[in-house]
Every structure is written in C-alpha cells, then in structure tokens.
GROMACS .gro file of C-alpha atoms in nm:
model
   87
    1UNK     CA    1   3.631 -13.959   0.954
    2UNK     CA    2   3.335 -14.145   0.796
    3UNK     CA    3   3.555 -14.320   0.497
    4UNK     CA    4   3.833 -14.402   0.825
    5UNK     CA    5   3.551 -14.565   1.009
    6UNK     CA    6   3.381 -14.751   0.736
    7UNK     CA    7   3.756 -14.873   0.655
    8UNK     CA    8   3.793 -14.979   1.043
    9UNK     CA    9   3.432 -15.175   0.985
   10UNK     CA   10   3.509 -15.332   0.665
   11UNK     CA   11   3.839 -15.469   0.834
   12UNK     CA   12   3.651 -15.580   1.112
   13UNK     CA   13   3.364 -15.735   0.961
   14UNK     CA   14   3.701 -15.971   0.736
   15UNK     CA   15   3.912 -16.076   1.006
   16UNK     CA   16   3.658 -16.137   1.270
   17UNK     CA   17   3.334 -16.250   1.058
   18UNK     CA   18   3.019 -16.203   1.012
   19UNK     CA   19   2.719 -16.320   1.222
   20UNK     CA   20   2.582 -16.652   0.969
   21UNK     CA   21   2.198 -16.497   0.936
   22UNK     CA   22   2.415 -16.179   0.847
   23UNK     CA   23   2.611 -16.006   0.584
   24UNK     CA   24   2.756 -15.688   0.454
   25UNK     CA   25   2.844 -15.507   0.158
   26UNK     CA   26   3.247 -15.527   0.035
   27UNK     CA   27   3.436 -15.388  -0.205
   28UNK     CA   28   3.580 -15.694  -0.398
   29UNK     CA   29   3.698 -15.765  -0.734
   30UNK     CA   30   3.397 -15.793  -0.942
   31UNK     CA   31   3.340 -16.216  -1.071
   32UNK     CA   32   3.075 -16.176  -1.280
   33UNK     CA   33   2.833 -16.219  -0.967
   34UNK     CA   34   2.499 -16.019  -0.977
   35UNK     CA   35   2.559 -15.943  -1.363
   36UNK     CA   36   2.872 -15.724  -1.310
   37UNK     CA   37   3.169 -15.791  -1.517
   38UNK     CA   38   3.477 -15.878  -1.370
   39UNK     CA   39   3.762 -15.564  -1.460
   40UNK     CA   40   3.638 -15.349  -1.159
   41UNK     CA   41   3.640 -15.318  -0.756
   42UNK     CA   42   3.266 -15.349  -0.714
   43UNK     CA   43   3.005 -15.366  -0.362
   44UNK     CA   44   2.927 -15.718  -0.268
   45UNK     CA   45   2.703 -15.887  -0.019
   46UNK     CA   46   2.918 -16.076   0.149
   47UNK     CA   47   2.976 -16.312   0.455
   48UNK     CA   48   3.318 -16.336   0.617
   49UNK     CA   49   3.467 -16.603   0.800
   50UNK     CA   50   3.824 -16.722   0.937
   51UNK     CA   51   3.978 -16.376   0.735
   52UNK     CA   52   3.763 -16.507   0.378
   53UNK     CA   53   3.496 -16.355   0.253
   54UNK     CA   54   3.228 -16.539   0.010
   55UNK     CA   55   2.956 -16.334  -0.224
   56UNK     CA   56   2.593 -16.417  -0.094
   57UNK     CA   57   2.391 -16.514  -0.391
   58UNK     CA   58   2.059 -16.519  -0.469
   59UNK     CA   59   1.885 -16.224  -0.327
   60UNK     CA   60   1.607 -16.021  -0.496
   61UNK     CA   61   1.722 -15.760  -0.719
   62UNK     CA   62   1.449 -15.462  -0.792
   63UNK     CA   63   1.442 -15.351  -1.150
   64UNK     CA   64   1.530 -14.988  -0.997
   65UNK     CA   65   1.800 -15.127  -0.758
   66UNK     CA   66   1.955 -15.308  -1.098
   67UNK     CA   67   1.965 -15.003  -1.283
   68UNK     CA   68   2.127 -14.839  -0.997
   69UNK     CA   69   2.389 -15.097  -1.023
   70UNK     CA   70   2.457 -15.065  -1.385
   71UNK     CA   71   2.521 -14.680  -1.349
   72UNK     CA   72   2.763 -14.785  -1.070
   73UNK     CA   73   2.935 -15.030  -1.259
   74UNK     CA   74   2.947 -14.764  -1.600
   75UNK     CA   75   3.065 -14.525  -1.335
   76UNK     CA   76   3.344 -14.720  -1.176
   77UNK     CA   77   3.462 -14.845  -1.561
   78UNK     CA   78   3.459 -14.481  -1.686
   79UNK     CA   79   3.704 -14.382  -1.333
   80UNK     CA   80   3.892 -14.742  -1.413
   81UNK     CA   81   3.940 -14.596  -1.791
   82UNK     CA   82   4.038 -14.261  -1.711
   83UNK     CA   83   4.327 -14.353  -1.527
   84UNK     CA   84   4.379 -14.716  -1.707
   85UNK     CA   85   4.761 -14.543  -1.799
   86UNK     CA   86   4.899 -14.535  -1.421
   87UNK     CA   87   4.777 -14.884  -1.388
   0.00000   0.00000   0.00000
C-alpha cells in the first residue's frame, strides 16, 4: 500500500505541480546533476509544473548525506548490471 500511495503522490505532485517555495524528491533519469552519472533512475529534488519537472540545484550537500548518495548510486548500478541482459 505504501509503494501504491507514494506512486499516487509522485503522479500527483507531476501533473498538478508543486507549490514554487516547494519541492520533492523524483525518480528521474540521472543527468549528471548532484555528481551522479547519468546510466541510472536516480532521486531528485525536483519542482513540477504544467506536467514537467526541473532538478532544483544548488542545495547543501552534508559530507554524510553525499556518501549516502554514492552507496545509492553503486547500489542502483550493481541492480542496473545484474539485469543489464533483459534490457
């Protein structure tokens, strides 16, 4: 029920927007934004508006929040790898 209602949020949050002072986090093709390498589906700050969504940049990164996100992303490449042959 939890994944069904974040999916019912994230939907949501695209087609209807997000408040402008506001923004949430998205799965979107990684760009290169926030030091991940584009290959992946990775979590993104984002704002939404008129059914687009745009990566907020610039916010403060900890040093622990940073490594957190560079397990994720060696995660997510390892689960990308591992099934690389049904792609």
């Amino acid at each position: 029920a939890s994944a069904a209602s974040a999916a019912i949020d994230h939907m949501h949050d695209w087609a209807l927007g997000t408040p402008k002072d506001d923004w949430v986090s998205m799965g979107i093709p990684a760009d290169g934004s926030y030091g991940i390498e584009p290959g992946i589906i990775y979590s993104y700050p984002v704002r939404c508006s008129d059914g687009r969504y745009e990566i907020v940049d610039g916010l403060s990164v900890s040093e622990f929040s940073r490594d957190r996100m560079k397990t994720t992303e060696a995660e997510l490449r390892e689960e990308r790898a591992a099934i690389e042959d049904l792609l």
